PDB file of C-alpha atoms and ligand atoms in Angstrom:
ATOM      1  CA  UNK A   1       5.694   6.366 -23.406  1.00  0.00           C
ATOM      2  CA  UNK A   2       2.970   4.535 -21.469  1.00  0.00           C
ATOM      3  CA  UNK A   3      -0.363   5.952 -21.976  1.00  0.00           C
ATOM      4  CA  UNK A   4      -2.244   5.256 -18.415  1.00  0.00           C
ATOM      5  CA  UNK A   5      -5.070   4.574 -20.383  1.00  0.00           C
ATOM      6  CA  UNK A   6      -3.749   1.628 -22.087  1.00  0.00           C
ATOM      7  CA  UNK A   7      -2.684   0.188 -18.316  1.00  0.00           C
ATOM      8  CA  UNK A   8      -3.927  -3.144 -16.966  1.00  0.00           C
ATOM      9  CA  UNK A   9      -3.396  -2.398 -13.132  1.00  0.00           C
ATOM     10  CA  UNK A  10      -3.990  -5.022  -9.880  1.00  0.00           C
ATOM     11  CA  UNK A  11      -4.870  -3.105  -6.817  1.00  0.00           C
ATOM     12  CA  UNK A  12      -4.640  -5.183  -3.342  1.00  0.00           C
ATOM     13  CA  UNK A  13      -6.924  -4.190  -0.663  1.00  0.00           C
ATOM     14  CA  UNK A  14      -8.469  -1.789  -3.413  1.00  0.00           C
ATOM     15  CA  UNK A  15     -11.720  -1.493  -1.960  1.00  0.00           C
ATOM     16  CA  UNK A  16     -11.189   0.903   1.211  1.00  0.00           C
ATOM     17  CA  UNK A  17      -8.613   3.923   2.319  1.00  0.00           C
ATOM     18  CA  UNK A  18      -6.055   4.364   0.401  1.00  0.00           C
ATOM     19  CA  UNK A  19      -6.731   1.321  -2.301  1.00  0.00           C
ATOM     20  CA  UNK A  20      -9.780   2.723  -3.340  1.00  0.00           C
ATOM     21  CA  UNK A  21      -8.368   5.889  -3.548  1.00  0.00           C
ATOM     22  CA  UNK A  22      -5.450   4.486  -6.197  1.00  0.00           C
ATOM     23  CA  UNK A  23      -8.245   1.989  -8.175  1.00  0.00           C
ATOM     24  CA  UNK A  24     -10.541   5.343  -8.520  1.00  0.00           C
ATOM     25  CA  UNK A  25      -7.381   7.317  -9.791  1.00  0.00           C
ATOM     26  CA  UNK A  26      -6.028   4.680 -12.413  1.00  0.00           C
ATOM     27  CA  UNK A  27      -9.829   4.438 -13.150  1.00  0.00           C
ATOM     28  CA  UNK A  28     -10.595   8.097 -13.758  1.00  0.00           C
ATOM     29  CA  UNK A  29      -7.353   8.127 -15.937  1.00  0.00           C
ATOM     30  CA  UNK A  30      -9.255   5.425 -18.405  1.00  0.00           C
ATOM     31  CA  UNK A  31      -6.836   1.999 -17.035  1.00  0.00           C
ATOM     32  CA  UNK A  32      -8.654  -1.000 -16.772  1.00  0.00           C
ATOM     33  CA  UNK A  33      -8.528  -1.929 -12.833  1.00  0.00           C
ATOM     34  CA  UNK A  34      -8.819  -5.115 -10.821  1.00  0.00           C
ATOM     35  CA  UNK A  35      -9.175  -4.316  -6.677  1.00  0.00           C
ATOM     36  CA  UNK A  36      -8.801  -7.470  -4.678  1.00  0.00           C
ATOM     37  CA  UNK A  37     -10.239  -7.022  -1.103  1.00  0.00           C
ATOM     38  CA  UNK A  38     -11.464  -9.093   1.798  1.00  0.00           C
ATOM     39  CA  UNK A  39     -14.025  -7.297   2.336  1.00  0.00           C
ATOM     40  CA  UNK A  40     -17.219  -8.444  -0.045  1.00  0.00           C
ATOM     41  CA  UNK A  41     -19.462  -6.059   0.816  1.00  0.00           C
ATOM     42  CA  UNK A  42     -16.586  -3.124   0.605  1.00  0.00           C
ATOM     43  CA  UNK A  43     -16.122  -4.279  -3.075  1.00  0.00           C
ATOM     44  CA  UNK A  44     -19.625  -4.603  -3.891  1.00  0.00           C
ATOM     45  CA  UNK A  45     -19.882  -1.282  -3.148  1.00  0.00           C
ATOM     46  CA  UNK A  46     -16.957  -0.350  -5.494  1.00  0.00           C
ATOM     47  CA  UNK A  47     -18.236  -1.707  -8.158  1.00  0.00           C
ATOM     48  CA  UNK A  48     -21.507   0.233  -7.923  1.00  0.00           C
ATOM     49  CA  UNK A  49     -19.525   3.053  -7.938  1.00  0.00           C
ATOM     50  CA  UNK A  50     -17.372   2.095 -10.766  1.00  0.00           C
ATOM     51  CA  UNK A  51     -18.712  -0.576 -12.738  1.00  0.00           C
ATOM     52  CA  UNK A  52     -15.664  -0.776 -14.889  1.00  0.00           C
ATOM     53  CA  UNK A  53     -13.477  -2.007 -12.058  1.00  0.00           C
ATOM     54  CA  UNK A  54     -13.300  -5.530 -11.657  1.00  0.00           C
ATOM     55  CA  UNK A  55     -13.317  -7.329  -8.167  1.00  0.00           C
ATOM     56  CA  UNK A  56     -11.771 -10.523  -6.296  1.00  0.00           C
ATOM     57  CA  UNK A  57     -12.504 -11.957  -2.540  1.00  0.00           C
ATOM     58  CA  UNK A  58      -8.999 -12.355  -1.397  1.00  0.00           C
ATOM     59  CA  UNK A  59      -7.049 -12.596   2.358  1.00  0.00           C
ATOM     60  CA  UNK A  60      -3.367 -11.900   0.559  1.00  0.00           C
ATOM     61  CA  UNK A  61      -2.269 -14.080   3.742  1.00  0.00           C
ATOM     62  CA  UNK A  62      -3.877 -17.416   1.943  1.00  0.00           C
ATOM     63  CA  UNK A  63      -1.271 -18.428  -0.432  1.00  0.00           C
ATOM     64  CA  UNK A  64      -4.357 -20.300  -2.582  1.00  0.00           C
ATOM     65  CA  UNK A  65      -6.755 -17.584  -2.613  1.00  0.00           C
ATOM     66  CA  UNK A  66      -4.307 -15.269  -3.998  1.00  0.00           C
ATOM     67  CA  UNK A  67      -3.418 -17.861  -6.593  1.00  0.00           C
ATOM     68  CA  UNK A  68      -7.025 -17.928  -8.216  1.00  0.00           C
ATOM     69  CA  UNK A  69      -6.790 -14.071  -7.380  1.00  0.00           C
ATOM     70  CA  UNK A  70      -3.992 -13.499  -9.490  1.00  0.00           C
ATOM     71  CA  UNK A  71      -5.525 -15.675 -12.152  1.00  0.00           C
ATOM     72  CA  UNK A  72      -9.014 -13.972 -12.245  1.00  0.00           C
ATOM     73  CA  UNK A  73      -7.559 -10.591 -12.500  1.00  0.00           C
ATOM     74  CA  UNK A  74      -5.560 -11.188 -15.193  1.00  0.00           C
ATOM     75  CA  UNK A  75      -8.538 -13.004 -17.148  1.00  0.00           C
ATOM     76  CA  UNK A  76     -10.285  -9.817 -16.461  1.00  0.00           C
ATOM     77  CA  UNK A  77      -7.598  -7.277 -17.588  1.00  0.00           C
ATOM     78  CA  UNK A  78      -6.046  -9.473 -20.469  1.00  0.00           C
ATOM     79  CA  UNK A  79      -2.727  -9.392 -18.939  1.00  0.00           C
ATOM     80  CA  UNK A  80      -0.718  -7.298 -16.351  1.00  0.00           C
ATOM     81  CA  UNK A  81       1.072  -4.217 -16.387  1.00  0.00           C
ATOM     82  CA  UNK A  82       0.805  -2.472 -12.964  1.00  0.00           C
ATOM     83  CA  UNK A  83       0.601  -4.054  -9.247  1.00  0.00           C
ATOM     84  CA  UNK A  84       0.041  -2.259  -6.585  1.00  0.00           C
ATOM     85  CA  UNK A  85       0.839  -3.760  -3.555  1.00  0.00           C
ATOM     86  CA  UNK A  86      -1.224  -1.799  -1.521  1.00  0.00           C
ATOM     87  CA  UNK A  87      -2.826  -4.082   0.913  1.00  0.00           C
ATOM     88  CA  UNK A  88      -1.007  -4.254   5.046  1.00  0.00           C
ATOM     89  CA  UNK A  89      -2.276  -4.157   8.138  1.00  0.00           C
ATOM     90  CA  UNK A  90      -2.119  -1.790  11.558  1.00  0.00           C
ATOM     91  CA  UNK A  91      -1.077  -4.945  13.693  1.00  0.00           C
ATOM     92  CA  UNK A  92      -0.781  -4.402  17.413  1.00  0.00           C
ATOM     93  CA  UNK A  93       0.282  -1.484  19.488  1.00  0.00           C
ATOM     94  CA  UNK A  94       2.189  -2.711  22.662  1.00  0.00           C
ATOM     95  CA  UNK A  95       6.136  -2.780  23.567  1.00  0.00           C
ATOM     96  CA  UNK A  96       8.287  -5.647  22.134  1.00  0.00           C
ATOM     97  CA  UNK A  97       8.958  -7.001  25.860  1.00  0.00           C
ATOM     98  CA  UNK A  98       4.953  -7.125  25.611  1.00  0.00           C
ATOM     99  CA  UNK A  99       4.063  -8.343  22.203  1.00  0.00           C
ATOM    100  CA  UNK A 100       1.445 -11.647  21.757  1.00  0.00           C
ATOM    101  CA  UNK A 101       4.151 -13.578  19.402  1.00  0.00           C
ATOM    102  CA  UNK A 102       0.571 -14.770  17.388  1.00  0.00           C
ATOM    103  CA  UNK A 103      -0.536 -10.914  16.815  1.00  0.00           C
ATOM    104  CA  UNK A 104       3.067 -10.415  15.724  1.00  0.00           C
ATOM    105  CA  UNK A 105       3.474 -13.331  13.168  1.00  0.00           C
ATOM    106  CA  UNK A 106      -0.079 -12.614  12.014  1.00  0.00           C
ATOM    107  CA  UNK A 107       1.239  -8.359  10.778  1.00  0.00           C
ATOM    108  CA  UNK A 108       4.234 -10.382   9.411  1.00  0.00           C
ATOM    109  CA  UNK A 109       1.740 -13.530   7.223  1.00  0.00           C
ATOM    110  CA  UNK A 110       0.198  -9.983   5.263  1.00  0.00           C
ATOM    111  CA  UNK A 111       2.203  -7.490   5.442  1.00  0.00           C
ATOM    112  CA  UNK A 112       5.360  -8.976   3.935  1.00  0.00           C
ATOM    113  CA  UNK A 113       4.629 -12.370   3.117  1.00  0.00           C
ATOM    114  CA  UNK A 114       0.937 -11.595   1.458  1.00  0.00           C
ATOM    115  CA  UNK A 115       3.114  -8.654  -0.763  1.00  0.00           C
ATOM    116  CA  UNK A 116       5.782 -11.305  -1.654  1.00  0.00           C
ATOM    117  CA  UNK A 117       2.833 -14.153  -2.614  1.00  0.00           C
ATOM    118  CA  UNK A 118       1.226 -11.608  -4.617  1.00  0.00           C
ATOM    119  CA  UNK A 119       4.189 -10.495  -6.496  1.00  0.00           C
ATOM    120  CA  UNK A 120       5.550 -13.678  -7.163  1.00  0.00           C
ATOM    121  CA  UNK A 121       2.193 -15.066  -8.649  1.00  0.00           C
ATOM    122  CA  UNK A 122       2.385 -11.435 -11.240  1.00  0.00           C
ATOM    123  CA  UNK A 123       5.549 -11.899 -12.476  1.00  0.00           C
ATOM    124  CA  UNK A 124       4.914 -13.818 -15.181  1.00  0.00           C
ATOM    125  CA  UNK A 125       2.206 -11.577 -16.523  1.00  0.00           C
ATOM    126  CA  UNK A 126       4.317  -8.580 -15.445  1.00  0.00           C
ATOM    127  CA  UNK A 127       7.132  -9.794 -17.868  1.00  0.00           C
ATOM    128  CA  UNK A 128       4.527  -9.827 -20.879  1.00  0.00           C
ATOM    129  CA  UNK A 129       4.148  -6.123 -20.778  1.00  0.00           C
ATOM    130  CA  UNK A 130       5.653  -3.641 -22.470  1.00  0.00           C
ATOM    131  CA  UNK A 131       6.169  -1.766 -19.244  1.00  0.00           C
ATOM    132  CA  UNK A 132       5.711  -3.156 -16.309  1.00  0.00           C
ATOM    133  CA  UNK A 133       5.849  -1.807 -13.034  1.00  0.00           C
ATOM    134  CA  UNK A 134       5.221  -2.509  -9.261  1.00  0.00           C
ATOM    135  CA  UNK A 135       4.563  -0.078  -6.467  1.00  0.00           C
ATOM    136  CA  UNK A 136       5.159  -1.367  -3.287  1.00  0.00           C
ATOM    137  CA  UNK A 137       3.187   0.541  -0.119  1.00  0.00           C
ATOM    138  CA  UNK A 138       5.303   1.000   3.148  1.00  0.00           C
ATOM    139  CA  UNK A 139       5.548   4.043   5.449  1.00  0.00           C
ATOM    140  CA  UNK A 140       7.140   6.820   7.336  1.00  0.00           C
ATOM    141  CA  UNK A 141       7.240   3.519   9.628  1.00  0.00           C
ATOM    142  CA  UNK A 142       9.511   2.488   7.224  1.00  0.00           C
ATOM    143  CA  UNK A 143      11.974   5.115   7.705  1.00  0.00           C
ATOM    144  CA  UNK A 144      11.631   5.708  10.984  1.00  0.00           C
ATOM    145  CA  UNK A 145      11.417   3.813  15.022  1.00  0.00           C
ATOM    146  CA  UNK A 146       8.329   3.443  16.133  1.00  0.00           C
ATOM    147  CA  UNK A 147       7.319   2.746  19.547  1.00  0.00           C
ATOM    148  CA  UNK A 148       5.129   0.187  20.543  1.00  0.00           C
ATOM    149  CA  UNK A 149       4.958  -0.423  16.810  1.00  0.00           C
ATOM    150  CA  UNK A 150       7.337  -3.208  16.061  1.00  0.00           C
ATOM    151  CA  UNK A 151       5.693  -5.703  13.700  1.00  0.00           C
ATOM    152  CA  UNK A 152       4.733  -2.589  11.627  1.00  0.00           C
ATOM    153  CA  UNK A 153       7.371  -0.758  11.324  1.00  0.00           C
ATOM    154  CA  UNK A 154       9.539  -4.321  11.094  1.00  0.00           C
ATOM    155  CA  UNK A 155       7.521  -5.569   7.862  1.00  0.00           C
ATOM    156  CA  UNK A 156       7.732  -1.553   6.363  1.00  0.00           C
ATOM    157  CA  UNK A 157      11.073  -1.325   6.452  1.00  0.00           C
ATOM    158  CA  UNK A 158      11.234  -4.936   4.757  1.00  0.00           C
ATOM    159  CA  UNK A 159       9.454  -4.102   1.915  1.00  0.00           C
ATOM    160  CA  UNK A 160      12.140  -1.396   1.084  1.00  0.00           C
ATOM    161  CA  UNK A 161      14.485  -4.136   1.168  1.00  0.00           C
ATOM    162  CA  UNK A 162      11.993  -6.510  -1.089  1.00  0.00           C
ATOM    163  CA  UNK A 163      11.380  -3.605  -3.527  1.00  0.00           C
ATOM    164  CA  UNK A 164      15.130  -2.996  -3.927  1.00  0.00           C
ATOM    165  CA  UNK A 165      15.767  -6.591  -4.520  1.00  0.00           C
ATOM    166  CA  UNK A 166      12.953  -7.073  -6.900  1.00  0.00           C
ATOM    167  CA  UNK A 167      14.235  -3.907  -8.668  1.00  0.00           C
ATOM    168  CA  UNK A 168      17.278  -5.001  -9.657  1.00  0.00           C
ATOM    169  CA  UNK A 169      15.819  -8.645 -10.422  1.00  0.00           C
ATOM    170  CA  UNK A 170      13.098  -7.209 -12.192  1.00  0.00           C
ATOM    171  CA  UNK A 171      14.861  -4.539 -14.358  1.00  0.00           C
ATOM    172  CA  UNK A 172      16.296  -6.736 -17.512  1.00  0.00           C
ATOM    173  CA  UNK A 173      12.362  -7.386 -18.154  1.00  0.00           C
ATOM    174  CA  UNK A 174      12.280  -3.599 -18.242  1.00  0.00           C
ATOM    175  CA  UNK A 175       9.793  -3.856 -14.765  1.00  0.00           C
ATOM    176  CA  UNK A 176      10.370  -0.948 -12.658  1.00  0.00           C
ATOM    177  CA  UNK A 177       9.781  -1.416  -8.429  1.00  0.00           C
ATOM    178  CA  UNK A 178       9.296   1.312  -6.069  1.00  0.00           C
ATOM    179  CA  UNK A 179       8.259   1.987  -2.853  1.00  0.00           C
ATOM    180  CA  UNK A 180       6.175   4.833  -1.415  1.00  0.00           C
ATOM    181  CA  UNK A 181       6.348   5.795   1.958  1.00  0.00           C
ATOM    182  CA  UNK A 182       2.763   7.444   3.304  1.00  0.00           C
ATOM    183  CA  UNK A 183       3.300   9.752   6.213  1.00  0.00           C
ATOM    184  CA  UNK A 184      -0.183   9.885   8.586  1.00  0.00           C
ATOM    185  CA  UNK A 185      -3.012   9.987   6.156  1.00  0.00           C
ATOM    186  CA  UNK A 186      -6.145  11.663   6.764  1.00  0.00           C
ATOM    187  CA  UNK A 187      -9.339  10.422   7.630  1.00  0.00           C
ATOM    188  CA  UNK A 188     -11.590   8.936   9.908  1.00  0.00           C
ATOM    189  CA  UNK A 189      -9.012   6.733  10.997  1.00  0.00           C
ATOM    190  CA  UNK A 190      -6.616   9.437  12.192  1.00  0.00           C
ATOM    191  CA  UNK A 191      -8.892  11.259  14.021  1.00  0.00           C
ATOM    192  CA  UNK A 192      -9.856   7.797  15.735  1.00  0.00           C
ATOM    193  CA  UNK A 193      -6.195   7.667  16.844  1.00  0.00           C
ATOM    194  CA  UNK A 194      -6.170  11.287  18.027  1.00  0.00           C
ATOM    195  CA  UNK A 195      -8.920  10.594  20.352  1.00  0.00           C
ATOM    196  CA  UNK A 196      -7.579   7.026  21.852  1.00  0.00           C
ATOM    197  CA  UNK A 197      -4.420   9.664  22.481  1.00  0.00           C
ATOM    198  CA  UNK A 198      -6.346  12.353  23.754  1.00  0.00           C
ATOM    199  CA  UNK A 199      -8.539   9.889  25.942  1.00  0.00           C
ATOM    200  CA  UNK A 200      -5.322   8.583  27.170  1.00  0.00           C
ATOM    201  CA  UNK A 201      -3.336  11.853  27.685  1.00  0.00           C
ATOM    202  CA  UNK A 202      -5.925  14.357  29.084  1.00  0.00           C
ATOM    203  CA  UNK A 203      -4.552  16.872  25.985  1.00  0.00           C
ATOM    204  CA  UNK A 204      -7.663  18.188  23.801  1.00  0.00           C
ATOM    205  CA  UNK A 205      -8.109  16.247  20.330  1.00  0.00           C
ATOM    206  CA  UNK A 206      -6.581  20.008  18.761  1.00  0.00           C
ATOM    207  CA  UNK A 207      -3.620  19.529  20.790  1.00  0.00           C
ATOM    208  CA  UNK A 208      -2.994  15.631  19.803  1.00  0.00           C
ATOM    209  CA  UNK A 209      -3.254  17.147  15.818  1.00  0.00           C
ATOM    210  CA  UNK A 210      -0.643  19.808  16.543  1.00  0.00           C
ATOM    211  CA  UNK A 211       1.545  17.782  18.172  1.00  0.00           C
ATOM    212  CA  UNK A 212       1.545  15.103  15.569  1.00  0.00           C
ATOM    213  CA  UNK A 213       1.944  18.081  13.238  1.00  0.00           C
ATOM    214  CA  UNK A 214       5.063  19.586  15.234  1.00  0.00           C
ATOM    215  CA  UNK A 215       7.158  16.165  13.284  1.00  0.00           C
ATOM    216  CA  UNK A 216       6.290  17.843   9.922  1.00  0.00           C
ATOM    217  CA  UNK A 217       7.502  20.634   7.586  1.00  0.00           C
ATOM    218  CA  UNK A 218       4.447  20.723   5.728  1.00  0.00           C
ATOM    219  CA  UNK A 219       1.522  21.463   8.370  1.00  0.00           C
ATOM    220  CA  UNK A 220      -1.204  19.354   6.804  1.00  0.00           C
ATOM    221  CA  UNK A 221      -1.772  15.870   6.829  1.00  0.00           C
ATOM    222  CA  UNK A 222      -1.943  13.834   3.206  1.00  0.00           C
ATOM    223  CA  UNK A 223      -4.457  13.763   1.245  1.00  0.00           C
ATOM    224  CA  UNK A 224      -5.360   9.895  -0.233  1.00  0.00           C
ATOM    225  CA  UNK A 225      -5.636  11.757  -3.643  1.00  0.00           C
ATOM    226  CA  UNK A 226      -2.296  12.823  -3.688  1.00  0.00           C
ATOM    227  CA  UNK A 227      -1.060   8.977  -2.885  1.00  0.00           C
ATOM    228  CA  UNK A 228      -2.727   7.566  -5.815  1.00  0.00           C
ATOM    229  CA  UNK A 229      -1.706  10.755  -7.924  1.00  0.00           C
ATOM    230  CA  UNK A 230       2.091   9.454  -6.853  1.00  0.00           C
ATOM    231  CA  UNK A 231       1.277   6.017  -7.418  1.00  0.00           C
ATOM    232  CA  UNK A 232      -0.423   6.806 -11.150  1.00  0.00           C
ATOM    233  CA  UNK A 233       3.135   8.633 -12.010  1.00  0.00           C
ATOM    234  CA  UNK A 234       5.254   6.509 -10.875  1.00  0.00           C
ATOM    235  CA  UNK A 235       3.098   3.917 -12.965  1.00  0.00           C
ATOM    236  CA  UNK A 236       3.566   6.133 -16.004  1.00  0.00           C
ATOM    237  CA  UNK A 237       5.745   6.423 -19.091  1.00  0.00           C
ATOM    238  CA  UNK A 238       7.125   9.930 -17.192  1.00  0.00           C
ATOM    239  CA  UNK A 239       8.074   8.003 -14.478  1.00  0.00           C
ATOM    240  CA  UNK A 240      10.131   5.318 -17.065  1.00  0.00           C
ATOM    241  CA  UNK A 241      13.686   6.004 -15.415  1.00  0.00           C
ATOM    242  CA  UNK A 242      12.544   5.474 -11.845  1.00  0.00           C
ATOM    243  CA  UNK A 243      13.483   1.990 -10.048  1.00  0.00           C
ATOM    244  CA  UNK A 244      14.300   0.694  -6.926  1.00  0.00           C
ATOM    245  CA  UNK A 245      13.737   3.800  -5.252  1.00  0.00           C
ATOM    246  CA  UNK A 246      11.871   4.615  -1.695  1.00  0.00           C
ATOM    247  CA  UNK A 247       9.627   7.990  -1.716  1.00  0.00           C
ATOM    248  CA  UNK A 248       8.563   9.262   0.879  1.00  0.00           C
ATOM    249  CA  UNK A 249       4.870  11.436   0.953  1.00  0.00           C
ATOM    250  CA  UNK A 250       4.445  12.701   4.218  1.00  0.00           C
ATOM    251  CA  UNK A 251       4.871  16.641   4.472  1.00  0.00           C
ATOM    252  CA  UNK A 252       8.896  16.260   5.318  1.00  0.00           C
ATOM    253  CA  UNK A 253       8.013  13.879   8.788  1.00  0.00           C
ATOM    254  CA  UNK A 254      11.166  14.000  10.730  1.00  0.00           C
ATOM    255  CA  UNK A 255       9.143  11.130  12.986  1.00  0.00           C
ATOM    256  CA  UNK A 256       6.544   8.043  13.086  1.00  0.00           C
ATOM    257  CA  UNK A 257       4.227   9.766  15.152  1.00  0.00           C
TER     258      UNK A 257
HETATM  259  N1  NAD B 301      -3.496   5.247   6.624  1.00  0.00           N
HETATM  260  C1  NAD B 301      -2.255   5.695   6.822  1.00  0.00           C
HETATM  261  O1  NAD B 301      -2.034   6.704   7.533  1.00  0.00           O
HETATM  262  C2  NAD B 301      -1.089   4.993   6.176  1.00  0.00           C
HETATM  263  C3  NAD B 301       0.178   5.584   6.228  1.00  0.00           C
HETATM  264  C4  NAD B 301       1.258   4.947   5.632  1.00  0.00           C
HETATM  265  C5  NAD B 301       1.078   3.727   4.991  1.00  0.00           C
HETATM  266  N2  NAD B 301      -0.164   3.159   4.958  1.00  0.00           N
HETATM  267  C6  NAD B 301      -0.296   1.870   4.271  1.00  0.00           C
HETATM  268  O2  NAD B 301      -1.191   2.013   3.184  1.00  0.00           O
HETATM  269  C7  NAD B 301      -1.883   0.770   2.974  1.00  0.00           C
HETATM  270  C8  NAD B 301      -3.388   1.012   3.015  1.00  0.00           C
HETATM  271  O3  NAD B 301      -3.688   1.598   4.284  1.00  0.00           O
HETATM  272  P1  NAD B 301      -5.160   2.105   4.666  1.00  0.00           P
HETATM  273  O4  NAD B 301      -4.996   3.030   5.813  1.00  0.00           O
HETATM  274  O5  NAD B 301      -5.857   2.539   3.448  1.00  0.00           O
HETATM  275  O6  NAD B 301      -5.764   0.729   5.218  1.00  0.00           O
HETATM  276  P2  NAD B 301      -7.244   0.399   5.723  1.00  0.00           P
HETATM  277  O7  NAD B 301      -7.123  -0.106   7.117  1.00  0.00           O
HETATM  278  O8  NAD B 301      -8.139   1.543   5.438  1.00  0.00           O
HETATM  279  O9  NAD B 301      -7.594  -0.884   4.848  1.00  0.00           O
HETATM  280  C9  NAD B 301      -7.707  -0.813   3.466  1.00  0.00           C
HETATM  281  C10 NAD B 301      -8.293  -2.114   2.960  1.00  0.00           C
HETATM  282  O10 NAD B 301      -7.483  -3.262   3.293  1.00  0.00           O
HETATM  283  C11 NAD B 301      -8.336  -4.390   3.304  1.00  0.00           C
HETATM  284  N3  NAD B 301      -7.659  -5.556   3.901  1.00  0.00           N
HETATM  285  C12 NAD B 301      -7.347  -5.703   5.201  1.00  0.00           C
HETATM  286  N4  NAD B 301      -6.729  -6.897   5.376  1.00  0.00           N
HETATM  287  C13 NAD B 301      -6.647  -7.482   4.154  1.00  0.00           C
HETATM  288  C14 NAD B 301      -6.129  -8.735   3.693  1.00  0.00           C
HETATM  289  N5  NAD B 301      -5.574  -9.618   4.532  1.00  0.00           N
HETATM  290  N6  NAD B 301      -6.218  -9.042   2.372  1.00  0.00           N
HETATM  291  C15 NAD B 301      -6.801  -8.169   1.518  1.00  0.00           C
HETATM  292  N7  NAD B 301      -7.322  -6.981   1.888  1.00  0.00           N
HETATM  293  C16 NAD B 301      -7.244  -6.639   3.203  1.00  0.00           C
HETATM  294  C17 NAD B 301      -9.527  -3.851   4.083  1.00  0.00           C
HETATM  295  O11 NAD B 301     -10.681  -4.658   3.894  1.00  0.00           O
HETATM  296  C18 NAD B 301      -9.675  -2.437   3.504  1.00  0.00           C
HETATM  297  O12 NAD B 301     -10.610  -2.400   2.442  1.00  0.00           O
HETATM  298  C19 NAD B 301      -1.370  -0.184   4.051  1.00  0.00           C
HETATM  299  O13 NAD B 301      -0.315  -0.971   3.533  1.00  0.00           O
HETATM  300  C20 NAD B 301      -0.858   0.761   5.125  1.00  0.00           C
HETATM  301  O14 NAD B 301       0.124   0.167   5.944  1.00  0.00           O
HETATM  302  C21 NAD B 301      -1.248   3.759   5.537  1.00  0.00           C
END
């Protein structure tokens, strides 16, 4: 089996939400961890925090920068084992019959075609391992409509259909490809989004939480820790026998809310 500590694992957008949360988790668990980012400072930061992770500037929507990303990260680890293709974007919220065609291409240049530059540049190294394995981030967006939503919930459901392809590419080189599927995480960010709704609705910030919590069997929103805990087994030797598969972690949603 695949000790976690012996992993070499590439993190995109690794240096906020839910990326940190994953680099600080293979971290903890003793793998050696590259975080790509676009934000400088964000990484900076990381790295005073950990100083065993190694960083890269990279937008995963320029196909050169993640090129000499790639490349770095590998120098740095000695090789590849685990990518996590963490890194997508919000992208706008308006109806399709409303969308800005550039806001929608530019969800579409990271979400899906920054996962699918990034992957393609790790196979290589991926094959070298022992074990490799990819972990591909979509969403309860990518189970689910969702409103006012589209290039979101449009590139999310892609990836399921890139990680299922890859799987079954991927598997004779004994490289395993899932997707997880985050229901609303919390945070900052989703209280942000419960008081744009409140603003707009006239409902009290405790009544935008409940109703967003109505969708769910499990009355608490998730945790970032228990993402990267997924994405850490999944990564694992325990976790050898599972490909090409879509899990959802999101408290039983029955809804993109
Ligand atoms: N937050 C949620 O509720 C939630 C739910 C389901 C799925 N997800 C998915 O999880 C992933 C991470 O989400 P999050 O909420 O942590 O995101 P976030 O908005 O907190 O951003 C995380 C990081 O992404 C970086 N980033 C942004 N654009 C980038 C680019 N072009 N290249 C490289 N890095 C870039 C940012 O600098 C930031 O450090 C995304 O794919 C998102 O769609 C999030």
């Amino acid at each position: 089996m695949t000790a976690v500590d012996s992993q070499r694992v590439l993190v995109t957008a690794g240096a906020g939400g839910i990326g940190r949360s994953i680099a600080m988790a293979f971290a903890s668990a003793g793998a050696r961890v590259h975080a790509c980012d676009i934000d400088a400072n964000a990484l900076d930061e990381l790295r005073t925090q950990a100083p065993g992770i190694t960083t890269s500037v990279c937008d995963i929507a320029d196909r050169g920068a993640v090129q000499r990303m790639v490349q770095e990260a590998t120098d740095a680890l000695g090789g590849l084992d685990v990518l996590v293709n963490n890194a997508g974007i919000a992208g706008p919220t308006a109806s399709v019959a409303d969308m800005d065609p550039d806001a929608w291409e530019a969800v579409l240049r990271i979400n899906l075609t920054g996962t699918f530059t990034v992957t393609q540049a790790a196979i290589p190294h991926l094959k070298k391992s022992a074990a490799g394995s990819i972990v591909v981030m979509s969403s309860l967006a990518g189970r689910f409509g969702y409103p006012n939503r589209s290039p979101y919930a449009t590139t999310k459901w892609g990836l399921i259909g890139f990680t299922k392809t890859l799987a079954r590419e991927l598997g004779e080189f004994g490289i395993r490809v899932n997707a997880i599927l985050p229901g609303a995480v919390d945070g900052p960010r989703l209280r942000q989004v419960f008081e744009g709704r409140a603003s707009v609705s006239g409902r009290s910030m405790a009544q935008e939480e409940a109703a967003a919590l109505a969708n769910q069997s499990i009355k608490r929103f998730v945790d970032p820790a228990d993402i990267a805990a997924l994405v850490v087994f999944l990564a694992s030797g325990a976790g050898r026998s599972i490909s090409g598969q879509m899990i959802p972690i999101d408290g039983d949603s029955q809804a993109a809310s």
